[in-house]
Short mmCIF file of C-alpha atoms (C1' of nucleotides) in Angstrom, two decimals:
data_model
loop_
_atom_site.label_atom_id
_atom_site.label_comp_id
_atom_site.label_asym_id
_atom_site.label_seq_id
_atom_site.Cartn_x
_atom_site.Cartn_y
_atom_site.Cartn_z
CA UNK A 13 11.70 45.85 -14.31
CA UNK A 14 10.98 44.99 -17.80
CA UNK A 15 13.37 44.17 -20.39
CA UNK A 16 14.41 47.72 -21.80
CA UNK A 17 15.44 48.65 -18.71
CA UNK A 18 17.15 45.55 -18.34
CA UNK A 19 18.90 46.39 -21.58
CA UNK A 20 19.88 49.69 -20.97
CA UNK A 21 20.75 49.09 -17.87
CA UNK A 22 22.85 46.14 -19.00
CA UNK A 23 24.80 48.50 -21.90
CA UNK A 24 25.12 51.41 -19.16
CA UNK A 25 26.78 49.04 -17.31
CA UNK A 26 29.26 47.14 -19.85
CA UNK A 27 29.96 51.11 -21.46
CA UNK A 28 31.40 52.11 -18.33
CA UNK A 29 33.01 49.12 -17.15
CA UNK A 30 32.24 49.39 -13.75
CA UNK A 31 30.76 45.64 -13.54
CA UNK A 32 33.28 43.75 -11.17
CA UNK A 33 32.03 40.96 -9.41
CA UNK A 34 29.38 40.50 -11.29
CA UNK A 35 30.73 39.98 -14.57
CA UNK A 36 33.48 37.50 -13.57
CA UNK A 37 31.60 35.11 -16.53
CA UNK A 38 32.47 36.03 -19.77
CA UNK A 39 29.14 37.47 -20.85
CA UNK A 40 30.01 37.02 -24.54
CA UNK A 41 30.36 33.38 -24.97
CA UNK A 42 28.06 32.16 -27.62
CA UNK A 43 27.10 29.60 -25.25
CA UNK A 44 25.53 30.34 -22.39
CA UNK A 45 27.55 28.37 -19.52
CA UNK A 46 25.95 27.73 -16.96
CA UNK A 47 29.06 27.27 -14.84
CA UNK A 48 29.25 31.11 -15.68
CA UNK A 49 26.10 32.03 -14.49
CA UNK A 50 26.83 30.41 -10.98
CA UNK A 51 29.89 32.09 -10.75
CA UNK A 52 28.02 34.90 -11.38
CA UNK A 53 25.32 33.71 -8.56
CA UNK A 54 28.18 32.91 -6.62
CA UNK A 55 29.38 36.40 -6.35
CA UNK A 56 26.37 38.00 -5.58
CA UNK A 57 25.33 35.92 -2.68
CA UNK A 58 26.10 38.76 -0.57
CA UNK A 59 23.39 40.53 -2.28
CA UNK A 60 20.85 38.27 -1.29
CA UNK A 61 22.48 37.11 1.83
CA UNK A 62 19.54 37.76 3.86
CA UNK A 63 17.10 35.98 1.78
CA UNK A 64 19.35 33.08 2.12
CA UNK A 65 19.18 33.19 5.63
CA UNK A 66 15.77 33.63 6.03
CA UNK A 67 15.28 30.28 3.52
CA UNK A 68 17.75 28.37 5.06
CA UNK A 69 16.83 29.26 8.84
CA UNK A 70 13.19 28.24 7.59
CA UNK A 71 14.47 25.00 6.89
CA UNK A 72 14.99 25.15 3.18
CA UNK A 73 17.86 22.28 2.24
CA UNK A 74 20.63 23.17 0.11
CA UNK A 75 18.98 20.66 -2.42
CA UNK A 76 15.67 22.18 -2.41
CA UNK A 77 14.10 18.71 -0.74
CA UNK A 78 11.53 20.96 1.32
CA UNK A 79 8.73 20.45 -1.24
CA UNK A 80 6.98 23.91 -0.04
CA UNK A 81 10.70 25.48 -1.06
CA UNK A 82 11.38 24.55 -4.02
CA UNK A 83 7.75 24.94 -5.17
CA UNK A 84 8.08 28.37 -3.49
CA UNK A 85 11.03 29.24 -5.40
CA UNK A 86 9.53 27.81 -8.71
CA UNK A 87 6.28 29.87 -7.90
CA UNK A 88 8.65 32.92 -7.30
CA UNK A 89 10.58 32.23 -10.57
CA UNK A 90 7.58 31.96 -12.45
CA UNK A 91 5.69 34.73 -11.28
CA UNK A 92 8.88 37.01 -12.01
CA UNK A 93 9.44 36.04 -15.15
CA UNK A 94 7.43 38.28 -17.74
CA UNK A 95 4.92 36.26 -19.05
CA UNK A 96 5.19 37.89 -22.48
CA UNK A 97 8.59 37.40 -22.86
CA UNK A 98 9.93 34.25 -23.52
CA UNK A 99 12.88 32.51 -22.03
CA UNK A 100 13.79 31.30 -25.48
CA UNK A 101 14.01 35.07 -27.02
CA UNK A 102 15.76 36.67 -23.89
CA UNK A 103 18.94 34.13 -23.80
CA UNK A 104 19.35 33.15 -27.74
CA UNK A 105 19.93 35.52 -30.13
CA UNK A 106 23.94 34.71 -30.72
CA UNK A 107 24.97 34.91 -26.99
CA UNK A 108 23.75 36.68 -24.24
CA UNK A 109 21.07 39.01 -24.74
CA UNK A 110 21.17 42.57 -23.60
CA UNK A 111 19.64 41.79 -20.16
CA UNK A 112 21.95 39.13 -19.31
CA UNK A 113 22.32 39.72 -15.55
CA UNK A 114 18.22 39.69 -14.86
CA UNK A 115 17.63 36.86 -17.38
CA UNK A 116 19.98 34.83 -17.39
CA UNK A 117 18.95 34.90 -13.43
CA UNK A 118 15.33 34.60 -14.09
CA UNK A 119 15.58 32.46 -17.30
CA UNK A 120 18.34 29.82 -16.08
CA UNK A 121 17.38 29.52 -12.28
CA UNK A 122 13.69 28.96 -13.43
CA UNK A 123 14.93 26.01 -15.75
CA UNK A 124 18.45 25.49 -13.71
CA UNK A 125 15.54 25.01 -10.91
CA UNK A 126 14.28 22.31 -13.45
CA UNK A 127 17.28 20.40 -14.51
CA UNK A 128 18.14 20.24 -10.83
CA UNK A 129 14.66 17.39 -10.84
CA UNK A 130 15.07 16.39 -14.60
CA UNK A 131 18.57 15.31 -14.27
CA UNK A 132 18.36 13.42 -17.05
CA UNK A 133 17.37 15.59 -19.47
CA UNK A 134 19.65 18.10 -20.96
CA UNK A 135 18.92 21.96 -21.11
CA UNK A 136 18.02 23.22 -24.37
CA UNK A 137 17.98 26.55 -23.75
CA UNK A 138 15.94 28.02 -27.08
CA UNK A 139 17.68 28.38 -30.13
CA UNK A 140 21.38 28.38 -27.91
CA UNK A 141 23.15 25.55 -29.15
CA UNK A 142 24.38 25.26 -26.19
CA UNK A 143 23.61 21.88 -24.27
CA UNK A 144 25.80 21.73 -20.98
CA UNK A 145 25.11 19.30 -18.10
CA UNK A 146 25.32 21.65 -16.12
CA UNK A 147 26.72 20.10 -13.21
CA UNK A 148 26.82 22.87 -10.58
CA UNK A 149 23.48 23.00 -11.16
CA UNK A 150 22.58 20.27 -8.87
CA UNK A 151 24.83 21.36 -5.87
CA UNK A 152 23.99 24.57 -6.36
CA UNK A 153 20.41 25.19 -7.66
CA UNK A 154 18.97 26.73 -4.72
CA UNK A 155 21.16 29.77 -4.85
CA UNK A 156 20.02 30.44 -8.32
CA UNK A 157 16.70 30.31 -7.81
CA UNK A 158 16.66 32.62 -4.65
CA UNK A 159 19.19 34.96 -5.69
CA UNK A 160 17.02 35.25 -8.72
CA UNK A 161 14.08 35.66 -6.68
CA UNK A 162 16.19 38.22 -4.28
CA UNK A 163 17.40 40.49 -7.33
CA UNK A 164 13.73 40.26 -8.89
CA UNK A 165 11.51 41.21 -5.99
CA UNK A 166 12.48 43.08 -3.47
CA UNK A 167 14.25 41.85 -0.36
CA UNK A 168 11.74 42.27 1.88
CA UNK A 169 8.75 40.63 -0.58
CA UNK A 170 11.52 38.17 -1.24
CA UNK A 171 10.93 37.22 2.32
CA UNK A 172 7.78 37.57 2.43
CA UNK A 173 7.32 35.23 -0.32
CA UNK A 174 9.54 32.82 1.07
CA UNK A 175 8.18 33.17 4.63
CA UNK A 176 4.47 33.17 3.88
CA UNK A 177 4.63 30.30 1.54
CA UNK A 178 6.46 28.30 3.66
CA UNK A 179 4.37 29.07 6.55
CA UNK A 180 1.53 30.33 4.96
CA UNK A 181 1.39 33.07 7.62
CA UNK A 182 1.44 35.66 5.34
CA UNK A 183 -1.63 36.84 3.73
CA UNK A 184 -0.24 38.84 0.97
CA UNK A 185 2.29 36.02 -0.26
CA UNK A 186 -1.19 33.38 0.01
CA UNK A 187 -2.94 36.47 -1.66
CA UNK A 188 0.09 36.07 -4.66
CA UNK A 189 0.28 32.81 -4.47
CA UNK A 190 -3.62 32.33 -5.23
CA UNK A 191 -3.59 34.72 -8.36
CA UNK A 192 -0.51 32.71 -9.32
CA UNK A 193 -2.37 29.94 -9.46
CA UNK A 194 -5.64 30.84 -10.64
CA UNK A 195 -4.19 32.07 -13.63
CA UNK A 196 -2.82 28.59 -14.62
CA UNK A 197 -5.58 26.55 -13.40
CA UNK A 198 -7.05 24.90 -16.05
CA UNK A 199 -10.88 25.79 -15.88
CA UNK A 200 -12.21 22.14 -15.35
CA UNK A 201 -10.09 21.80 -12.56
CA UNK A 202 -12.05 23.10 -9.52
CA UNK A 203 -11.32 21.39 -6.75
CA UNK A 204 -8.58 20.88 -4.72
CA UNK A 205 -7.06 23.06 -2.25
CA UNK A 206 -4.15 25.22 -2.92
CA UNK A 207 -1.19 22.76 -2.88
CA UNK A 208 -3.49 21.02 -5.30
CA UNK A 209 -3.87 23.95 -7.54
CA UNK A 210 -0.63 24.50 -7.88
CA UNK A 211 0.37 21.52 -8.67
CA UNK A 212 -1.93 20.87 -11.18
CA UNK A 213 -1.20 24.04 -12.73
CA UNK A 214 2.97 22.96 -12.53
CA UNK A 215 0.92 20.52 -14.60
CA UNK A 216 -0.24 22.79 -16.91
CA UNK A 217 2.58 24.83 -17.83
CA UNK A 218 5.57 23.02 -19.28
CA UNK A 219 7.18 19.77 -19.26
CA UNK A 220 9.95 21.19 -17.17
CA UNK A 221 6.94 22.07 -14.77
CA UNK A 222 5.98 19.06 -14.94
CA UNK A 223 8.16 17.33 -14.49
CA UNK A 224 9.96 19.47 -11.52
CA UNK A 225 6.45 18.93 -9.97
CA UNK A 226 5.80 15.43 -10.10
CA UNK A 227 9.94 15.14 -9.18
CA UNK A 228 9.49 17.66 -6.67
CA UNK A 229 6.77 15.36 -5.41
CA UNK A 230 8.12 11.66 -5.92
CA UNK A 231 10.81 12.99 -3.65
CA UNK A 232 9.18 14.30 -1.12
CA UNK A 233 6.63 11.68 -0.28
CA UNK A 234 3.58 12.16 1.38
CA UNK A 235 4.48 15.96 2.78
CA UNK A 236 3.65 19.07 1.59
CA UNK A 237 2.48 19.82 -2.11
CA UNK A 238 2.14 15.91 -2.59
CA UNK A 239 -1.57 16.29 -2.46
CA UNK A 240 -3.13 14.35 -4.83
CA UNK A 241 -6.20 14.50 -5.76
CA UNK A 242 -7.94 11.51 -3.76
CA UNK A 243 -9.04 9.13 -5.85
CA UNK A 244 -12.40 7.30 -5.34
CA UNK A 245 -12.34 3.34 -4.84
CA UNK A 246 -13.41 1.49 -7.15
CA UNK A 247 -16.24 -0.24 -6.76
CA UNK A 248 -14.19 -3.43 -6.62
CA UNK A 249 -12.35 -2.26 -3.63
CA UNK A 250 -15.00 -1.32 -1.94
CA UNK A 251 -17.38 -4.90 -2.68
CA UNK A 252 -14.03 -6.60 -1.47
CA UNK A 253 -13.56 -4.16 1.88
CA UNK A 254 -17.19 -4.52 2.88
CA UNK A 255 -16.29 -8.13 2.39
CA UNK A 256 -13.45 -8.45 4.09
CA UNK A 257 -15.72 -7.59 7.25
CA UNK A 258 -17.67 -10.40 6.96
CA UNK A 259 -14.52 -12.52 6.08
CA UNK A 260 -12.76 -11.18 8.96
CA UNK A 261 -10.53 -9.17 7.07
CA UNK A 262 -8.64 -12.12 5.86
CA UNK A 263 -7.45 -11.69 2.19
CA UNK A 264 -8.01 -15.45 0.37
CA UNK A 265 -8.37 -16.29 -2.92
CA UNK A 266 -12.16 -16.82 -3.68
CA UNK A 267 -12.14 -20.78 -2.90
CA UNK A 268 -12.99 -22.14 -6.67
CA UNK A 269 -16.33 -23.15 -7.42
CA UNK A 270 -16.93 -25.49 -4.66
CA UNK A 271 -16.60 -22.77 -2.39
CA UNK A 272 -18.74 -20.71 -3.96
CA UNK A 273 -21.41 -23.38 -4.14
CA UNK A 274 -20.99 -23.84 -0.29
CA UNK A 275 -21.45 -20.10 0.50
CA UNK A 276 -24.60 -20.55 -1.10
CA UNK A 277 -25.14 -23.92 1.32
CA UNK A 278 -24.15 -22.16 4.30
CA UNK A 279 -26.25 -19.58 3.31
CA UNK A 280 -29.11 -21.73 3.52
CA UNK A 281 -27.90 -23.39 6.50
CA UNK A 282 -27.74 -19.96 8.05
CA UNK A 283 -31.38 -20.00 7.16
CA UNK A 284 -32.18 -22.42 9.39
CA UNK A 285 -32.11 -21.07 12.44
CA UNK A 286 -29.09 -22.87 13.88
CA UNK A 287 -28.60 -19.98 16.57
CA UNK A 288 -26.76 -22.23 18.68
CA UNK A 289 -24.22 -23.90 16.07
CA UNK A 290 -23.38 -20.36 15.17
CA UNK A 291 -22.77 -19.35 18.34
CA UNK A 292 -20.39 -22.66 19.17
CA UNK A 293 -18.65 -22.25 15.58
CA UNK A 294 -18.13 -18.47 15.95
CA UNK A 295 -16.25 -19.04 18.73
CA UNK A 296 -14.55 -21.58 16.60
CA UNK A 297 -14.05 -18.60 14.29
CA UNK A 298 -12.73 -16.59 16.80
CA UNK A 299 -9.79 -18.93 17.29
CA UNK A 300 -9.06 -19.65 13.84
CA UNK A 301 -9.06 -16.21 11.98
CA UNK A 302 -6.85 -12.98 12.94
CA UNK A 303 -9.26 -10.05 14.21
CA UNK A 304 -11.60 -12.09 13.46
CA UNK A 305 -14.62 -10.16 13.32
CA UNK A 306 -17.83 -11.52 14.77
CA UNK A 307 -20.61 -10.23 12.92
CA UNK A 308 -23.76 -12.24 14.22
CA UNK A 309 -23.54 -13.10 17.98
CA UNK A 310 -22.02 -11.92 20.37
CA UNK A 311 -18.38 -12.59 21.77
CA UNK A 312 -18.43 -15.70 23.41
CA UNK A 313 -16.98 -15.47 26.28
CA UNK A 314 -14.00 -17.71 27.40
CA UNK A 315 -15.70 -20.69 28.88
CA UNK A 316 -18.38 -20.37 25.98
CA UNK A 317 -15.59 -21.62 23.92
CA UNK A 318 -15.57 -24.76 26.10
CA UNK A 319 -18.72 -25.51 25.99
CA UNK A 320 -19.64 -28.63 23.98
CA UNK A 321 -21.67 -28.78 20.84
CA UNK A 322 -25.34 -27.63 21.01
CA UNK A 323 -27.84 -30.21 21.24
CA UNK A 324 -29.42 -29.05 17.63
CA UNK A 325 -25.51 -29.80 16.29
CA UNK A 326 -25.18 -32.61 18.49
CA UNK A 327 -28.47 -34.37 17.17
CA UNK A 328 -27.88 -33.57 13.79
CA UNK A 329 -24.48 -35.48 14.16
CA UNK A 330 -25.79 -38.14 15.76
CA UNK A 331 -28.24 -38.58 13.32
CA UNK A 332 -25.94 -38.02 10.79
CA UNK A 333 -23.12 -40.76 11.96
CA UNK A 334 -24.53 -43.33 14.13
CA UNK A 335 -27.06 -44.63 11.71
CA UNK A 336 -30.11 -43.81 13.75
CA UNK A 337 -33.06 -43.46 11.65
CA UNK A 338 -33.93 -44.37 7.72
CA UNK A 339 -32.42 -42.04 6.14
CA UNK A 340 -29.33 -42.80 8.09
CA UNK A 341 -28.08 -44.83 5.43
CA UNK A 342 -28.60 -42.22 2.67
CA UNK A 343 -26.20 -40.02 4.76
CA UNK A 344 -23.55 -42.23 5.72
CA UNK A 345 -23.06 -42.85 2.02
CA UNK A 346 -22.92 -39.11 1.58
CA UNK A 347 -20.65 -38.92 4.14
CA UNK A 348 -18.20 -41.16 2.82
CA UNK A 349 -18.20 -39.12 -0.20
CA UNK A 350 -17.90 -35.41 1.16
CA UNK A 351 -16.89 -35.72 5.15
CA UNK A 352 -15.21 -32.92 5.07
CA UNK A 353 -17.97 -30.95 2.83
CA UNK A 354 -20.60 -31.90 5.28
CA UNK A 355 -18.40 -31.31 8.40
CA UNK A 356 -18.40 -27.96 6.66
CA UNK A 357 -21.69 -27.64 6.21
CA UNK A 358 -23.00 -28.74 9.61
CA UNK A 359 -20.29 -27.39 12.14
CA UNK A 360 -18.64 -24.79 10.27
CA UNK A 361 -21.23 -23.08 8.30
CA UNK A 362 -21.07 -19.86 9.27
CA UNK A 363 -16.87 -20.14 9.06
CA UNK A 364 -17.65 -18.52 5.10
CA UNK A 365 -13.87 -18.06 4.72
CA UNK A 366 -13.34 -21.82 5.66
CA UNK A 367 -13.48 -24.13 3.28
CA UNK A 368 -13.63 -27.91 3.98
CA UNK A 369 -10.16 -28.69 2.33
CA UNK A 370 -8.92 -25.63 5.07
CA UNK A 371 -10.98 -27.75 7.94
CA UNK A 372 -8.82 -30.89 6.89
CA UNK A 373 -5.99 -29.53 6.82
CA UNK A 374 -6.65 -27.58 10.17
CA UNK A 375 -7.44 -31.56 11.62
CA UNK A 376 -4.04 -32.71 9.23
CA UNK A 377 -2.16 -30.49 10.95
CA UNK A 378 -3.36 -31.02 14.80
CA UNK A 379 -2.89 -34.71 14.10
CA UNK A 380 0.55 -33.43 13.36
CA UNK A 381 1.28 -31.68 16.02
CA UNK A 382 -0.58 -34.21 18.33
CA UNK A 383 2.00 -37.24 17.02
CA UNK A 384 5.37 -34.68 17.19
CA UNK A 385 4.19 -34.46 21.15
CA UNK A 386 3.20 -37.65 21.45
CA UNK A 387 7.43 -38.10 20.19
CA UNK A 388 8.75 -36.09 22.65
CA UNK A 389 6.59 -36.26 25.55
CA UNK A 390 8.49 -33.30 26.94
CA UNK A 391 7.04 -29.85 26.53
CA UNK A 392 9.96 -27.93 26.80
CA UNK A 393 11.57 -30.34 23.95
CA UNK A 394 9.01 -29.18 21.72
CA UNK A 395 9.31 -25.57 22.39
CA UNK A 396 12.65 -25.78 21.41
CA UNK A 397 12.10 -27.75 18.27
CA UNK A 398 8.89 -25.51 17.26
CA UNK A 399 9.29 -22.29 15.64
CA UNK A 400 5.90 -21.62 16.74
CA UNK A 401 3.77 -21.90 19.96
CA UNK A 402 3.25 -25.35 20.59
CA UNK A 403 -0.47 -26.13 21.38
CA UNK A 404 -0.82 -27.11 25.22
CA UNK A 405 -0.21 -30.41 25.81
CA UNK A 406 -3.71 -31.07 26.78
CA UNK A 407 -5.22 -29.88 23.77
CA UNK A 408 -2.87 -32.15 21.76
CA UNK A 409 -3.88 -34.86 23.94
CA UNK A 410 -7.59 -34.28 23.12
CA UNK A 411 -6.74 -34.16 19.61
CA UNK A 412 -4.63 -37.60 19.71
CA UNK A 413 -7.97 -39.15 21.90
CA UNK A 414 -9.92 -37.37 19.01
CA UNK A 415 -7.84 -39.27 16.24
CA UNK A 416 -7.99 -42.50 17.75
CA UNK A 417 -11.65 -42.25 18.10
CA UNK A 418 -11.57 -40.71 14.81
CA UNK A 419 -8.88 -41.27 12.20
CA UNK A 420 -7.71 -39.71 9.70
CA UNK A 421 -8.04 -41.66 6.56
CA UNK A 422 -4.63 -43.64 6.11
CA UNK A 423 -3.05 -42.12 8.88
CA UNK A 424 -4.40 -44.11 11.56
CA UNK A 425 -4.42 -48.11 11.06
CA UNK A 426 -6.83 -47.80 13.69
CA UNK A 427 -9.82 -50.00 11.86
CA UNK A 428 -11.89 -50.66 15.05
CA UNK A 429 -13.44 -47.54 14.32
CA UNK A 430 -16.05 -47.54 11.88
CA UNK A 431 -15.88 -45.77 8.43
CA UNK A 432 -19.77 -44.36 9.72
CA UNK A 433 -18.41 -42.72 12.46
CA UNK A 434 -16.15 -40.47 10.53
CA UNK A 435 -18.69 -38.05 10.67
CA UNK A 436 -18.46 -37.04 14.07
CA UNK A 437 -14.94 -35.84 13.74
CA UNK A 438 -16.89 -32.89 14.33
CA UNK A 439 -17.51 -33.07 17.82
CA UNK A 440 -13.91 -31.33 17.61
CA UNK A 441 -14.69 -27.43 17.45
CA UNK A 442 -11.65 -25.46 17.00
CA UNK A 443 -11.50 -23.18 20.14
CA UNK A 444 -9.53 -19.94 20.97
CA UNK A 445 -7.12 -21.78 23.41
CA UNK A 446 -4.19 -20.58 25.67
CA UNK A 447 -1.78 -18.15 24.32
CA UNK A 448 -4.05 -17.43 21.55
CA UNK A 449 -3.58 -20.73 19.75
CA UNK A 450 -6.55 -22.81 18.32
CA UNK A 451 -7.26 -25.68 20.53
CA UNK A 452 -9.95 -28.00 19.62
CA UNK A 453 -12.92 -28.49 22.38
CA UNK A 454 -15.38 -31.13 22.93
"C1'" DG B 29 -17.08 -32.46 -7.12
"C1'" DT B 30 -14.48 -34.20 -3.36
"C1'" DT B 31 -10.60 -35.97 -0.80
"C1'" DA B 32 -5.81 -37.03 0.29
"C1'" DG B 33 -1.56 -35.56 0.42
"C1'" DG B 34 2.60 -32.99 -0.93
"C1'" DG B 35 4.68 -28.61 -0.93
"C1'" DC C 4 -2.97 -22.05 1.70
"C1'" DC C 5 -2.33 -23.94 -2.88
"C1'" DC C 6 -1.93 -27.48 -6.06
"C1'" DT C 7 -2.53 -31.97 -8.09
"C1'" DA C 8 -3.68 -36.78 -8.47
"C1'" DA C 9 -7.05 -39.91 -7.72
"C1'" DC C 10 -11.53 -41.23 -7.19
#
DNA sequence: GTTAGGG
DNA sequence: CCCTAAC
């Protein structure tokens, strides 16, 4: 139908008075109400009872939340609508224009479609001065739109159109809904699939469109027309995810400048051939990290994380603590000045994500734990008092033997050890213990 | 730059 | 794990 024979139609109508239900609005207010025109949809829901049906039965909610819906009914509304006629000139013009009945269907449920997602925003409804909330509008949009849709297409194609883009069974509605999109898809977009081109030709159109898309879609989550176009990782992302692999997917802060000059150590440590180290401090990193991914060896298997340090580790202790050797010296006095940055470097070096302040405080806080058993003595006790799995009692014991042997700086008085000995702390490799918790091994 | 220690 | 003071 175009608009003449709206028109006539319209004046045929009013001449004889035979409109009844369908006139219940006043149809010469100089505002266009809105409440009106629901009345008006309200009484001709019979007309369009079976396009109801078929919406609702497909699972169309009364507040158009199905994102294929409401997009459907949008699509419908749109592709009604004359393109050459402009919702502006059909319901201005000092009250309702000729073709009230059709337009004010077509014209109001395609924006009352909108206001129903821009809540916000007032209609402005052309030159009307009318500006009404509109407030039936949200309880109620759904009729408009598909009675709209019902009196504009025929029943049956109204079904289809509901039916096949719902389920996209049918191939004339996909066939429709295609050409409705291809002619609004902007020419550089040419991907996507047909969700996608629709939405970004809701993009294209209007505001309202816009809007009712992006609405339509901030609602609706993930489902349906959400489909965004996929955007590429940066290259950031992806630098940090192949990363994360070799730091065993554990987010941490890039550890300062000290770290970054020991990656470059344990880099060259790596270098060195110290198979067997790596082996005895991956399974170290097994215990410490969370998924820990094991990129160069192997899993070790459980009693490999028993196993005591390799002799090339071992040696390079011993010649780095007990003073064996001329340049003993040299190292000791290294040692006093970065323990925990040569611990680092010589048992942990392939632990990149581990810094040496994180291997102190792993050692501060098994000295911890160690002393709160050594309190209580009683396992249970310490269950109770721990929020979190207490380390097996003979793991805390090593670690107490451990700090005897080797203090912690001011927190054991213990002087009979000697400050050239701290070194060999060491000798304690952190070890994937019982119950998953990280157990030191000699 | 490194450690100790508090948080 | 982070931060800061101290060295």
């Amino acid at each position: 139908m175009n608009q003449v024979e709206e028109e006539s139609l319209y004046h045929s109508l009013e001449e004889e008075a035979i409109d009844v239900d369908c006139l219940l609005v006043e149809p010469r207010s100089d505002q266009v109400s809105v409440s009106s025109v629901w009345c008006f949809e309200e009484d001709n829901i019979g007309k369009c009872i079976k396009t109801e049906d078929a919406s609702y039965n497909l699972g169309v909610p009364d507040s158009n939340i199905n994102v294929e819906g409401v997009d459907t009914t949008k699509l419908n509304a749109l592709d009604v609508l004359p393109h050459e006629v402009g919702v502006e000139n059909l319901l201005t013009s000092n009250g309702i224009s000729p073709c009230d009945d059709y337009l004010i269907d077509i014209g109001y449920v395609d924006h009352g479609a909108c206001i129903d997602y821009v809540s916000n925003e007032p209609l402005h409804v052309g030159n009307s001065s009318s500006e009404s909330p509109f407030p039936m509008f949200r309880n109620k949009g759904n009729f408009g739109i598909q009675n709209s849709l019902t009196d504009s297409i025929p029943e049956s194609e109204c079904q289809n159109y509901f039916l096949g883009n719902i389920f996209g069974t049918d191939s004339k509605t996909v066939d429709k809904f295609e050409d409705f999109s291809k002619s609004f898809i902007d020419e550089e977009d040419d991907e996507g699939n047909l969700p996608l081109q629709f939405a970004q030709t809701g993009m294209e159109l209007t505001p309202f469109r816009q809007d009712l898309i992006t609405n339509s879609a901030q609602e609706h989550g993930v489902g349906g027309i959400t489909h965004k176009r996929s955007r590429k990782p940066t290259k950031r992302y992806i630098d940090e995810s192949s990363n994360l692999t070799l730091k065993n997917c554990k987010k941490r802060k890039e550890p300062s400048s000290m770290s970054k000059v020991k990656m470059s150590t344990v880099r060259r440590v790596k270098s060195q051939n110290e198979v067997k180290p790596k082996e005895n401090i991956q399974s170290s990193e097994i215990s410490f990290g969370k998924a820990i991914q094991v990129p160069f060896i192997s899993q070790c298997p459980t009693e490999c994380q028993k196993i005591s340090l390799p002799t090339t580790t071992e040696n390079q202790i011993e010649s780095f603590s007990s003073g064996s050797g001329d340049d003993s010296e040299t190292q000791m006095m290294r040692s006093m000045t970065g323990k925990w940055t040569h611990i680092k470097k010589l048992l942990f070096s392939t632990s990149v994500h581990r810094t040496p302040v994180d291997l102190k405080d792993k050692w501060r806080n098994l000295l911890k734990a160690s002393r709160a058993l050594k309190g209580s003595r009683i396992e249970d006790e310490q269950k109770r008092s721990q929020p979190w799995r207490p380390l097996p009692k003979s793991i805390l014991c090593r670690v107490r033997e451990l700090a005897s042997t080797y203090p912690y700086p001011r927190e054991a008085n213990n002087s009979k050890i000697s400050k050239s000995k701290f070194p060999i702390v060491p000798h304690v490799s952190f070890s994937e213990g019982i119950k998953g918790n990280k157990v030191p091994v000699v």
